[in-house]
Amino acid sequence: MKLEIVILAAGQGTRMKSNLPKVLHQVAGKSLLEHVVRTALELQPAAIHVVVGHGSGQVREALSAYELNWVTQEQQLGTGHAVMQALPDISPDSLVLVLYGDVPLTSRETLQALVGQAGDSPALLTAVLADPAGYGRILRDGNGALLGVVEDRDASQEQRAICEINTGVLAAPARDLQAYLPRVDNDNGQGEYYLPDVLKLAVVEGKQVATSQAESELEILGVNDRVQLNQVEREYQRRQAEQLMRQGVSVADAARLDIRGEVVCGEDVSIDVNVVFEGSVTLGNGVTIGPNCVLRDVTVGDGACIHAMSHIQEAAVGNDCNVGPYARLRPGTVLDSGARVGNFVETKKANIGAGSKVNHLTYIGDCEMGEGVNIGAGTITCNYDGVNKHPTTIGDGVFVGSNSTLVAPLTIADGGFVGAGSTITRGVEENELAVGRPRQRNIQGWQRPGKRDNED
Ligand code: UD1
Ligand code: CA
């Protein structure tokens, strides 16, 4: 049976108290809905239908990179009503998996197991929670067969004591949904058409509804307010940190590492506190990341050390490099092996050759730098003339004295030497010394001004 997936994302999410549609709030740098869509894609369904309503334009825009069939639910009359809106687009002989846009972390394995259980009849993902408040409760007969779901609001005192809850995730043959959804009524506490009511109807028709359980609570946590959003975020982050540690990474504090993307680590990587990884980050063997670093879309080679407070984005740090403390590597920075970028140095579109050193208080932008170069403190590549950006080329073994301004476009050939405090506007040839500064004048017998009377 081919699989089609329906994701419900039309609700407003009133309890978020936000302008942003609930499903666009983020966990680990991705919207709730994107998490669900990505998991859905892993199941390789024939189609994914997303039911939207509140802020639908914004939601569609945010997910425009994905191939999705958008279904509009003008009025949010309940989860059953929402699935009804998608039915006309669903092939009648498919199996339908319903996911909620506000339940972001259900795993592929859990969903696959559920789908495997549904064939001729529906299957429901349930969970047993210590605190089931707020969720729909699972009703079973004396033999343990599922009878239906009762919503928290509609539940009796006794039913509220049931700890097995409806996660919201269910799989059902499209034909069952077609048969039962139109018969669901809204005669309940919220005046809504409840999707789980199709199960009750199926059971009345003599069908068995299978249930399966998620491996962990995190998988079924729904986000209704910002407290729950944060709970999901923290739990997700804790698990990611744990995963890294199990792979052999030293993490100083699992509660102070945030991964908003994917991290791949070699052996014996060590990560200090308050580190944020975004996008795609690859760390080689023996890499050390100091405290308070932010790395986004970065590769770091074997043995490299990123010292405290460094901010690195879209850059490649080679083997055995040293970066920071307080370094900022902006997009297009490439450090060849053994290069060193020290404190208060900013780089952008810069290739720093092997073993070259840019140790203090410097800006290197639009620069191609050779090997074994030494850039003195306070050096600036003046790459911008107010209109255009220009390149600076620095050959192997060049020495640039402190506090030099290198006005681009400019080439300093191999072995070139720039005297401290120079403003360099013309190219420097191989092994030339360039000094571009006023000569020093010493005035002998100079009298310091004295302090005048009646002035403080
Ligand atoms: C729902 C279930 C409840 C379950 C819980 C699990 C129903 C009636 N109740 O309750 O049994 O324990 O999820 O988290 O299904 N939505 C629409 N259109 C609508 C209404 C909702 O698209 O008209 C979407 C929402 O955007 C949300 C999802 O469906 O993504 C769930 O809706 P919500 O109102 O949060 O349901 P719960 O009260 O949490
Ligand atoms: Ca919910």
GROMACS .gro file of C-alpha atoms and ligand atoms in nm:
model
  496
    1MET     CA    1   0.000   0.000   0.000
    2LYS     CA    2   0.147   0.335  -0.084
    3LEU     CA    3   0.195   0.581   0.195
    4GLU     CA    4   0.069   0.938   0.206
    5ILE     CA    5   0.137   1.167   0.499
    6VAL     CA    6  -0.085   1.443   0.634
    7ILE     CA    7   0.068   1.701   0.866
    8LEU     CA    8  -0.172   1.914   1.066
    9ALA     CA    9  -0.046   2.268   1.106
   10ALA     CA   10  -0.347   2.495   1.086
   11GLY     CA   11  -0.387   2.580   1.451
   12GLN     CA   12  -0.304   2.926   1.581
   13GLY     CA   13  -0.116   2.819   1.887
   14THR     CA   14  -0.281   3.080   2.109
   15ARG     CA   15  -0.081   2.969   2.410
   16MET     CA   16   0.247   3.064   2.242
   17LYS     CA   17   0.135   3.429   2.269
   18SER     CA   18   0.317   3.504   1.949
   19ASN     CA   19   0.273   3.671   1.615
   20LEU     CA   20   0.453   3.384   1.452
   21PRO     CA   21   0.242   3.078   1.365
   22LYS     CA   22   0.318   2.811   1.625
   23VAL     CA   23   0.466   2.558   1.383
   24LEU     CA   24   0.731   2.812   1.278
   25HIS     CA   25   0.878   2.839   1.626
   26GLN     CA   26   1.214   2.668   1.636
   27VAL     CA   27   1.380   2.378   1.807
   28ALA     CA   28   1.752   2.343   1.747
   29GLY     CA   29   1.747   2.605   1.473
   30LYS     CA   30   1.470   2.448   1.266
   31SER     CA   31   1.099   2.519   1.277
   32LEU     CA   32   0.876   2.262   1.444
   33LEU     CA   33   0.715   2.198   1.108
   34GLU     CA   34   1.047   2.150   0.932
   35HIS     CA   35   1.141   1.880   1.182
   36VAL     CA   36   0.817   1.700   1.107
   37VAL     CA   37   0.854   1.743   0.730
   38ARG     CA   38   1.209   1.607   0.737
   39THR     CA   39   1.106   1.301   0.933
   40ALA     CA   40   0.812   1.254   0.698
   41LEU     CA   41   1.047   1.263   0.398
   42GLU     CA   42   1.258   0.987   0.550
   43LEU     CA   43   0.957   0.757   0.514
   44GLN     CA   44   0.960   0.823   0.137
   45PRO     CA   45   0.586   0.877   0.106
   46ALA     CA   46   0.407   0.919  -0.226
   47ALA     CA   47   0.293   1.263  -0.106
   48ILE     CA   48   0.304   1.493   0.193
   49HIS     CA   49  -0.004   1.707   0.253
   50VAL     CA   50   0.028   1.994   0.497
   51VAL     CA   51  -0.293   2.141   0.634
   52VAL     CA   52  -0.247   2.511   0.704
   53GLY     CA   53  -0.473   2.788   0.823
   54HIS     CA   54  -0.336   3.046   1.062
   55GLY     CA   55  -0.052   3.237   0.897
   56SER     CA   56  -0.064   2.999   0.603
   57GLY     CA   57   0.125   3.236   0.372
   58GLN     CA   58   0.409   3.265   0.617
   59VAL     CA   59   0.418   2.891   0.679
   60ARG     CA   60   0.427   2.806   0.308
   61GLU     CA   61   0.698   3.062   0.249
   62ALA     CA   62   0.911   2.923   0.531
   63LEU     CA   63   0.887   2.569   0.393
   64SER     CA   64   0.915   2.663   0.026
   65ALA     CA   65   1.228   2.453  -0.020
   66TYR     CA   66   1.025   2.134   0.024
   67GLU     CA   67   0.791   1.966  -0.218
   68LEU     CA   68   0.464   1.966  -0.029
   69ASN     CA   69   0.097   1.964  -0.115
   70TRP     CA   70  -0.059   2.255   0.071
   71VAL     CA   71  -0.416   2.219   0.190
   72THR     CA   72  -0.600   2.513   0.340
   73GLN     CA   73  -0.832   2.474   0.633
   74GLU     CA   74  -1.012   2.809   0.649
   75GLN     CA   75  -1.160   2.756   0.992
   76GLN     CA   76  -1.000   2.541   1.257
   77LEU     CA   77  -1.289   2.316   1.344
   78GLY     CA   78  -1.078   2.036   1.485
   79THR     CA   79  -0.820   1.773   1.393
   80GLY     CA   80  -1.081   1.553   1.223
   81HIS     CA   81  -1.202   1.845   1.014
   82ALA     CA   82  -0.841   1.925   0.925
   83VAL     CA   83  -0.778   1.576   0.786
   84MET     CA   84  -1.107   1.597   0.596
   85GLN     CA   85  -0.971   1.895   0.402
   86ALA     CA   86  -0.684   1.683   0.275
   87LEU     CA   87  -0.890   1.376   0.181
   88PRO     CA   88  -0.982   1.488  -0.172
   89ASP     CA   89  -0.610   1.502  -0.256
   90ILE     CA   90  -0.535   1.157  -0.116
   91SER     CA   91  -0.550   0.846  -0.328
   92PRO     CA   92  -0.823   0.613  -0.193
   93ASP     CA   93  -0.605   0.305  -0.181
   94SER     CA   94  -0.321   0.457   0.013
   95LEU     CA   95  -0.231   0.427   0.376
   96VAL     CA   96  -0.246   0.764   0.552
   97LEU     CA   97  -0.012   0.865   0.831
   98VAL     CA   98  -0.127   1.170   1.027
   99LEU     CA   99   0.137   1.379   1.203
  100TYR     CA  100   0.101   1.700   1.403
  101GLY     CA  101   0.307   2.003   1.314
  102ASP     CA  102   0.355   2.077   1.684
  103VAL     CA  103   0.497   1.734   1.773
  104PRO     CA  104   0.845   1.774   1.625
  105LEU     CA  105   1.061   1.486   1.737
  106THR     CA  106   0.892   1.158   1.660
  107SER     CA  107   1.155   0.929   1.509
  108ARG     CA  108   1.141   0.757   1.174
  109GLU     CA  109   1.170   0.416   1.343
  110THR     CA  110   0.870   0.481   1.563
  111LEU     CA  111   0.663   0.595   1.266
  112GLN     CA  112   0.773   0.301   1.055
  113ALA     CA  113   0.668   0.061   1.328
  114LEU     CA  114   0.328   0.230   1.348
  115VAL     CA  115   0.279   0.222   0.972
  116GLY     CA  116   0.371  -0.148   0.975
  117GLN     CA  117   0.087  -0.214   1.217
  118ALA     CA  118  -0.179  -0.043   1.011
  119GLY     CA  119  -0.300  -0.238   0.714
  120ASP     CA  120  -0.666  -0.313   0.691
  121SER     CA  121  -0.742  -0.106   0.997
  122PRO     CA  122  -0.603   0.198   1.181
  123ALA     CA  123  -0.314   0.202   1.424
  124LEU     CA  124  -0.245   0.461   1.691
  125LEU     CA  125   0.074   0.576   1.858
  126THR     CA  126   0.025   0.598   2.232
  127ALA     CA  127   0.248   0.672   2.528
  128VAL     CA  128   0.236   0.622   2.901
  129LEU     CA  129   0.309   0.944   3.088
  130ALA     CA  130   0.357   1.004   3.457
  131ASP     CA  131   0.161   1.325   3.410
  132PRO     CA  132  -0.098   1.276   3.137
  133ALA     CA  133  -0.279   1.605   3.203
  134GLY     CA  134  -0.398   1.781   2.890
  135TYR     CA  135  -0.372   1.483   2.658
  136GLY     CA  136  -0.645   1.262   2.519
  137ARG     CA  137  -0.667   0.935   2.720
  138ILE     CA  138  -0.676   0.587   2.572
  139LEU     CA  139  -0.982   0.382   2.658
  140ARG     CA  140  -0.952   0.004   2.650
  141ASP     CA  141  -1.190  -0.282   2.725
  142GLY     CA  142  -1.133  -0.561   2.979
  143ASN     CA  143  -0.917  -0.748   2.728
  144GLY     CA  144  -0.703  -0.450   2.660
  145ALA     CA  145  -0.851  -0.384   2.315
  146LEU     CA  146  -0.868  -0.017   2.222
  147LEU     CA  147  -1.212   0.139   2.241
  148GLY     CA  148  -1.135   0.500   2.165
  149VAL     CA  149  -0.984   0.826   2.289
  150VAL     CA  150  -1.141   1.070   2.528
  151GLU     CA  151  -1.011   1.426   2.534
  152ASP     CA  152  -0.891   1.566   2.865
  153ARG     CA  153  -1.176   1.818   2.873
  154ASP     CA  154  -1.439   1.557   2.807
  155ALA     CA  155  -1.295   1.295   3.040
  156SER     CA  156  -1.453   1.183   3.366
  157GLN     CA  157  -1.255   1.185   3.689
  158GLU     CA  158  -1.180   0.814   3.645
  159GLN     CA  159  -1.074   0.854   3.285
  160ARG     CA  160  -0.838   1.135   3.381
  161ALA     CA  161  -0.652   0.888   3.599
  162ILE     CA  162  -0.555   0.687   3.288
  163CYS     CA  163  -0.191   0.742   3.209
  164GLU     CA  164  -0.189   0.604   2.855
  165ILE     CA  165  -0.236   0.896   2.619
  166ASN     CA  166  -0.299   0.969   2.253
  167THR     CA  167   0.013   1.112   2.092
  168GLY     CA  168  -0.197   1.231   1.800
  169VAL     CA  169  -0.002   1.026   1.551
  170LEU     CA  170  -0.211   0.768   1.372
  171ALA     CA  171  -0.201   0.558   1.057
  172ALA     CA  172  -0.515   0.447   0.877
  173PRO     CA  173  -0.621   0.323   0.536
  174ALA     CA  174  -0.755   0.618   0.334
  175ARG     CA  175  -1.075   0.420   0.287
  176ASP     CA  176  -1.133   0.409   0.662
  177LEU     CA  177  -1.087   0.784   0.689
  178GLN     CA  178  -1.328   0.832   0.400
  179ALA     CA  179  -1.579   0.608   0.569
  180TYR     CA  180  -1.555   0.738   0.923
  181LEU     CA  181  -1.450   1.104   0.910
  182PRO     CA  182  -1.781   1.229   0.767
  183ARG     CA  183  -1.956   1.054   1.055
  184VAL     CA  184  -1.754   1.226   1.328
  185ASP     CA  185  -1.959   1.490   1.509
  186ASN     CA  186  -1.858   1.791   1.717
  187ASP     CA  187  -2.073   1.712   2.016
  188ASN     CA  188  -1.800   1.764   2.276
  189GLY     CA  189  -1.647   2.014   2.517
  190GLN     CA  190  -1.468   2.211   2.247
  191GLY     CA  191  -1.733   2.182   1.975
  192GLU     CA  192  -1.465   2.038   1.746
  193TYR     CA  193  -1.446   1.745   1.507
  194TYR     CA  194  -1.193   1.518   1.674
  195LEU     CA  195  -0.978   1.297   1.455
  196PRO     CA  196  -0.940   1.022   1.721
  197ASP     CA  197  -1.316   0.972   1.705
  198VAL     CA  198  -1.266   0.775   1.382
  199LEU     CA  199  -1.112   0.504   1.597
  200LYS     CA  200  -1.425   0.467   1.804
  201LEU     CA  201  -1.627   0.435   1.485
  202ALA     CA  202  -1.387   0.176   1.347
  203VAL     CA  203  -1.414  -0.029   1.664
  204VAL     CA  204  -1.794  -0.014   1.651
  205GLU     CA  205  -1.771  -0.157   1.298
  206GLY     CA  206  -1.577  -0.450   1.440
  207LYS     CA  207  -1.226  -0.335   1.350
  208GLN     CA  208  -0.928  -0.389   1.574
  209VAL     CA  209  -0.722  -0.077   1.629
  210ALA     CA  210  -0.358  -0.163   1.690
  211THR     CA  211  -0.144   0.057   1.909
  212SER     CA  212   0.228   0.100   1.942
  213GLN     CA  213   0.439   0.306   2.174
  214ALA     CA  214   0.719   0.548   2.117
  215GLU     CA  215   1.057   0.462   2.262
  216SER     CA  216   1.092   0.783   2.457
  217GLU     CA  217   0.878   1.061   2.590
  218LEU     CA  218   1.069   1.319   2.392
  219GLU     CA  219   0.932   1.172   2.070
  220ILE     CA  220   0.575   1.248   2.157
  221LEU     CA  221   0.609   1.582   2.336
  222GLY     CA  222   0.379   1.838   2.183
  223VAL     CA  223   0.453   2.209   2.193
  224ASN     CA  224   0.164   2.422   2.307
  225ASP     CA  225   0.345   2.704   2.487
  226ARG     CA  226   0.697   2.841   2.523
  227VAL     CA  227   0.765   2.640   2.835
  228GLN     CA  228   0.706   2.319   2.642
  229LEU     CA  229   0.905   2.459   2.350
  230ASN     CA  230   1.197   2.506   2.583
  231GLN     CA  231   1.151   2.162   2.737
  232VAL     CA  232   1.168   2.005   2.395
  233GLU     CA  233   1.472   2.216   2.304
  234ARG     CA  234   1.667   2.130   2.619
  235GLU     CA  235   1.583   1.763   2.606
  236TYR     CA  236   1.678   1.751   2.238
  237GLN     CA  237   2.008   1.925   2.307
  238ARG     CA  238   2.085   1.698   2.600
  239ARG     CA  239   2.039   1.396   2.377
  240GLN     CA  240   2.258   1.537   2.105
  241ALA     CA  241   2.533   1.603   2.358
  242GLU     CA  242   2.494   1.251   2.494
  243GLN     CA  243   2.520   1.110   2.145
  244LEU     CA  244   2.847   1.295   2.092
  245MET     CA  245   2.986   1.172   2.422
  246ARG     CA  246   2.893   0.813   2.330
  247GLN     CA  247   3.087   0.864   2.008
  248GLY     CA  248   3.395   0.957   2.210
  249VAL     CA  249   3.371   1.335   2.233
  250SER     CA  250   3.448   1.508   2.563
  251VAL     CA  251   3.176   1.756   2.644
  252ALA     CA  252   3.243   1.981   2.944
  253ASP     CA  253   2.875   2.029   3.018
  254ALA     CA  254   2.594   1.866   2.823
  255ALA     CA  255   2.363   2.145   2.936
  256ARG     CA  256   2.587   2.408   2.784
  257LEU     CA  257   2.630   2.279   2.431
  258ASP     CA  258   2.379   2.373   2.164
  259ILE     CA  259   2.376   2.207   1.824
  260ARG     CA  260   2.152   2.367   1.565
  261GLY     CA  261   2.238   2.149   1.271
  262GLU     CA  262   2.472   1.856   1.222
  263VAL     CA  263   2.808   1.797   1.385
  264VAL     CA  264   3.052   1.529   1.276
  265CYS     CA  265   3.347   1.466   1.509
  266GLY     CA  266   3.669   1.269   1.480
  267GLU     CA  267   3.838   1.099   1.772
  268ASP     CA  268   3.924   1.272   2.098
  269VAL     CA  269   3.749   1.597   2.029
  270SER     CA  270   3.701   1.814   2.334
  271ILE     CA  271   3.431   2.079   2.368
  272ASP     CA  272   3.427   2.329   2.652
  273VAL     CA  273   3.121   2.507   2.796
  274ASN     CA  274   2.880   2.740   2.616
  275VAL     CA  275   2.956   2.632   2.264
  276VAL     CA  276   2.706   2.674   1.980
  277PHE     CA  277   2.733   2.479   1.655
  278GLU     CA  278   2.510   2.580   1.366
  279GLY     CA  279   2.456   2.437   1.020
  280SER     CA  280   2.710   2.178   0.924
  281VAL     CA  281   3.018   2.152   1.145
  282THR     CA  282   3.296   1.896   1.101
  283LEU     CA  283   3.568   1.860   1.362
  284GLY     CA  284   3.874   1.646   1.293
  285ASN     CA  285   4.066   1.423   1.532
  286GLY     CA  286   4.194   1.583   1.849
  287VAL     CA  287   4.024   1.918   1.792
  288THR     CA  288   3.974   2.137   2.099
  289ILE     CA  289   3.696   2.394   2.115
  290GLY     CA  290   3.735   2.645   2.396
  291PRO     CA  291   3.454   2.801   2.596
  292ASN     CA  292   3.200   3.041   2.444
  293CYS     CA  293   3.269   2.969   2.079
  294VAL     CA  294   3.015   2.987   1.796
  295LEU     CA  295   3.083   2.784   1.480
  296ARG     CA  296   2.852   2.790   1.182
  297ASP     CA  297   2.917   2.584   0.868
  298VAL     CA  298   3.278   2.520   0.953
  299THR     CA  299   3.533   2.244   0.908
  300VAL     CA  300   3.820   2.218   1.154
  301GLY     CA  301   4.120   1.999   1.074
  302ASP     CA  302   4.297   1.747   1.296
  303GLY     CA  303   4.473   1.883   1.601
  304ALA     CA  304   4.344   2.236   1.560
  305CYS     CA  305   4.254   2.442   1.862
  306ILE     CA  306   3.981   2.705   1.871
  307HIS     CA  307   4.039   2.912   2.181
  308ALA     CA  308   3.775   3.084   2.393
  309MET     CA  309   3.529   3.341   2.257
  310SER     CA  310   3.588   3.278   1.890
  311HIS     CA  311   3.320   3.324   1.626
  312ILE     CA  312   3.368   3.130   1.303
  313GLN     CA  313   3.134   3.121   1.008
  314GLU     CA  314   3.158   2.950   0.667
  315ALA     CA  315   3.525   2.888   0.711
  316ALA     CA  316   3.776   2.606   0.690
  317VAL     CA  317   4.039   2.576   0.959
  318GLY     CA  318   4.327   2.349   0.864
  319ASN     CA  319   4.516   2.089   1.065
  320ASP     CA  320   4.701   2.209   1.374
  321CYS     CA  321   4.580   2.566   1.339
  322ASN     CA  322   4.533   2.791   1.638
  323VAL     CA  323   4.245   3.034   1.641
  324GLY     CA  324   4.158   3.291   1.907
  325PRO     CA  325   4.092   3.365   2.181
  326TYR     CA  326   3.855   3.635   2.053
  327ALA     CA  327   3.899   3.568   1.684
  328ARG     CA  328   3.633   3.626   1.422
  329LEU     CA  329   3.661   3.426   1.102
  330ARG     CA  330   3.399   3.539   0.855
  331PRO     CA  331   3.274   3.362   0.541
  332GLY     CA  332   3.536   3.253   0.292
  333THR     CA  333   3.819   3.224   0.541
  334VAL     CA  334   4.054   2.931   0.478
  335LEU     CA  335   4.343   2.863   0.714
  336ASP     CA  336   4.605   2.624   0.582
  337SER     CA  337   4.774   2.387   0.823
  338GLY     CA  338   4.950   2.533   1.121
  339ALA     CA  339   4.826   2.887   1.057
  340ARG     CA  340   4.755   3.102   1.357
  341VAL     CA  341   4.491   3.371   1.396
  342GLY     CA  342   4.505   3.537   1.733
  343ASN     CA  343   4.301   3.770   1.947
  344PHE     CA  344   4.089   4.050   1.805
  345VAL     CA  345   4.161   3.947   1.449
  346GLU     CA  346   3.887   3.953   1.187
  347THR     CA  347   3.921   3.773   0.856
  348LYS     CA  348   3.689   3.756   0.555
  349LYS     CA  349   3.743   3.585   0.216
  350ALA     CA  350   4.099   3.525   0.318
  351ASN     CA  351   4.329   3.237   0.253
  352ILE     CA  352   4.599   3.228   0.517
  353GLY     CA  353   4.884   3.003   0.406
  354ALA     CA  354   5.047   2.724   0.604
  355GLY     CA  355   5.223   2.836   0.919
  356SER     CA  356   5.139   3.203   0.867
  357LYS     CA  357   5.065   3.411   1.174
  358VAL     CA  358   4.813   3.689   1.217
  359ASN     CA  359   4.833   3.718   1.587
  360HIS     CA  360   4.680   4.040   1.712
  361LEU     CA  361   4.431   4.318   1.637
  362THR     CA  362   4.413   4.284   1.261
  363TYR     CA  363   4.167   4.285   0.971
  364ILE     CA  364   4.245   4.062   0.673
  365GLY     CA  365   3.982   4.075   0.397
  366ASP     CA  366   3.986   3.965   0.030
  367CYS     CA  367   4.336   3.839   0.077
  368GLU     CA  368   4.546   3.559  -0.065
  369MET     CA  369   4.832   3.499   0.175
  370GLY     CA  370   5.124   3.260   0.124
  371GLU     CA  371   5.311   3.042   0.370
  372GLY     CA  372   5.521   3.148   0.665
  373VAL     CA  373   5.394   3.504   0.663
  374ASN     CA  374   5.405   3.721   0.972
  375ILE     CA  375   5.147   3.996   1.003
  376GLY     CA  376   5.217   4.246   1.279
  377ALA     CA  377   4.965   4.372   1.531
  378GLY     CA  378   4.719   4.629   1.406
  379THR     CA  379   4.762   4.557   1.035
  380ILE     CA  380   4.463   4.634   0.815
  381THR     CA  381   4.397   4.530   0.457
  382CYS     CA  382   4.208   4.830   0.319
  383ASN     CA  383   3.997   4.624   0.080
  384TYR     CA  384   3.713   4.869   0.030
  385ASP     CA  385   3.738   5.204  -0.144
  386GLY     CA  386   3.384   5.300  -0.059
  387VAL     CA  387   3.246   5.149  -0.378
  388ASN     CA  388   3.432   4.830  -0.466
  389LYS     CA  389   3.625   4.559  -0.290
  390HIS     CA  390   3.985   4.493  -0.398
  391PRO     CA  391   4.221   4.202  -0.340
  392THR     CA  392   4.550   4.190  -0.153
  393THR     CA  393   4.806   3.925  -0.243
  394ILE     CA  394   5.082   3.848   0.003
  395GLY     CA  395   5.359   3.607  -0.100
  396ASP     CA  396   5.546   3.343   0.100
  397GLY     CA  397   5.764   3.455   0.386
  398VAL     CA  398   5.642   3.815   0.383
  399PHE     CA  399   5.682   4.022   0.701
  400VAL     CA  400   5.441   4.307   0.765
  401GLY     CA  401   5.537   4.533   1.054
  402SER     CA  402   5.284   4.639   1.313
  403ASN     CA  403   5.017   4.898   1.246
  404SER     CA  404   5.047   4.888   0.868
  405THR     CA  405   4.769   4.974   0.628
  406LEU     CA  406   4.778   4.775   0.307
  407VAL     CA  407   4.572   4.965   0.051
  408ALA     CA  408   4.423   4.723  -0.204
  409PRO     CA  409   4.456   4.629  -0.481
  410LEU     CA  410   4.804   4.537  -0.374
  411THR     CA  411   5.064   4.265  -0.414
  412ILE     CA  412   5.354   4.204  -0.180
  413ALA     CA  413   5.580   3.948  -0.346
  414ASP     CA  414   5.761   3.659  -0.172
  415GLY     CA  415   5.998   3.771   0.098
  416GLY     CA  416   5.869   4.129   0.087
  417PHE     CA  417   5.911   4.333   0.403
  418VAL     CA  418   5.694   4.619   0.524
  419GLY     CA  419   5.822   4.855   0.794
  420ALA     CA  420   5.600   4.913   1.095
  421GLY     CA  421   5.346   5.193   1.069
  422SER     CA  422   5.352   5.201   0.690
  423THR     CA  423   5.071   5.290   0.457
  424ILE     CA  424   5.142   5.077   0.151
  425THR     CA  425   4.976   5.183  -0.172
  426ARG     CA  426   5.221   5.043  -0.429
  427GLY     CA  427   5.324   4.683  -0.485
  428VAL     CA  428   5.629   4.550  -0.308
  429GLU     CA  429   5.871   4.336  -0.512
  430GLU     CA  430   6.046   4.020  -0.398
  431ASN     CA  431   6.278   4.078  -0.104
  432GLU     CA  432   6.216   4.455  -0.108
  433LEU     CA  433   6.171   4.659   0.207
  434ALA     CA  434   5.887   4.908   0.184
  435VAL     CA  435   5.859   5.187   0.436
  436GLY     CA  436   5.566   5.420   0.391
  437ARG     CA  437   5.565   5.658   0.684
  438PRO     CA  438   5.682   6.012   0.760
  439ARG     CA  439   6.040   6.031   0.881
  440GLN     CA  440   6.085   6.087   1.248
  441ARG     CA  441   6.197   6.434   1.350
  442ASN     CA  442   6.354   6.490   1.692
  443ILE     CA  443   6.352   6.848   1.828
  444GLN     CA  444   6.621   6.911   2.077
  445GLY     CA  445   6.575   7.135   2.379
  446TRP     CA  446   6.199   7.110   2.349
  447GLN     CA  447   6.018   7.288   2.635
  448ARG     CA  448   5.706   7.117   2.761
  449PRO     CA  449   5.414   7.361   2.801
  450GLY     CA  450   5.368   7.456   3.168
  451LYS     CA  451   5.037   7.481   3.347
  452ARG     CA  452   4.883   7.830   3.321
  453ASP     CA  453   4.757   8.012   3.633
  454ASN     CA  454   4.378   8.033   3.709
  455GLU     CA  455   4.294   7.731   3.506
  456ASP     CA  456   4.205   7.396   3.652
  457UD1     C1  457  -0.456   1.655   2.027
  457UD1     C2  458  -0.543   1.530   2.041
  457UD1     C3  459  -0.519   1.467   2.175
  457UD1     C4  460  -0.373   1.434   2.190
  457UD1     C5  461  -0.285   1.556   2.165
  457UD1     C6  462  -0.142   1.514   2.154
  457UD1     C7  463  -0.748   1.568   1.914
  457UD1     C8  464  -0.890   1.608   1.921
  457UD1     N1  465  -0.683   1.569   2.031
  457UD1     O1  466  -0.497   1.748   2.126
  457UD1     O2  467  -0.596   1.348   2.188
  457UD1     O3  468  -0.348   1.381   2.318
  457UD1     O4  469  -0.319   1.619   2.041
  457UD1     O5  470  -0.055   1.624   2.139
  457UD1     O6  471  -0.699   1.536   1.809
  457UD1     N2  472  -0.498   2.144   1.404
  457UD1     C9  473  -0.538   2.180   1.276
  457UD1     N3  474  -0.668   2.215   1.257
  457UD1    C10  475  -0.759   2.217   1.355
  457UD1    C11  476  -0.717   2.181   1.486
  457UD1    C12  477  -0.586   2.143   1.507
  457UD1     O7  478  -0.460   2.179   1.182
  457UD1     O8  479  -0.874   2.251   1.328
  457UD1    C13  480  -0.359   2.105   1.424
  457UD1    C14  481  -0.287   2.197   1.518
  457UD1     O9  482  -0.221   2.302   1.446
  457UD1    C15  483  -0.185   2.105   1.583
  457UD1    C16  484  -0.254   1.969   1.582
  457UD1    O10  485  -0.356   1.979   1.484
  457UD1    O11  486  -0.066   2.096   1.506
  457UD1    C17  487  -0.312   1.932   1.716
  457UD1    O12  488  -0.407   2.029   1.756
  457UD1     P1  489  -0.420   2.079   1.905
  457UD1    O13  490  -0.529   2.178   1.911
  457UD1    O14  491  -0.286   2.120   1.957
  457UD1    O15  492  -0.469   1.945   1.976
  457UD1     P2  493  -0.452   1.905   2.128
  457UD1    O16  494  -0.554   1.976   2.209
  457UD1    O17  495  -0.311   1.918   2.166
  458CA      CA  496  -0.122   2.015   2.074
   0.00000   0.00000   0.00000
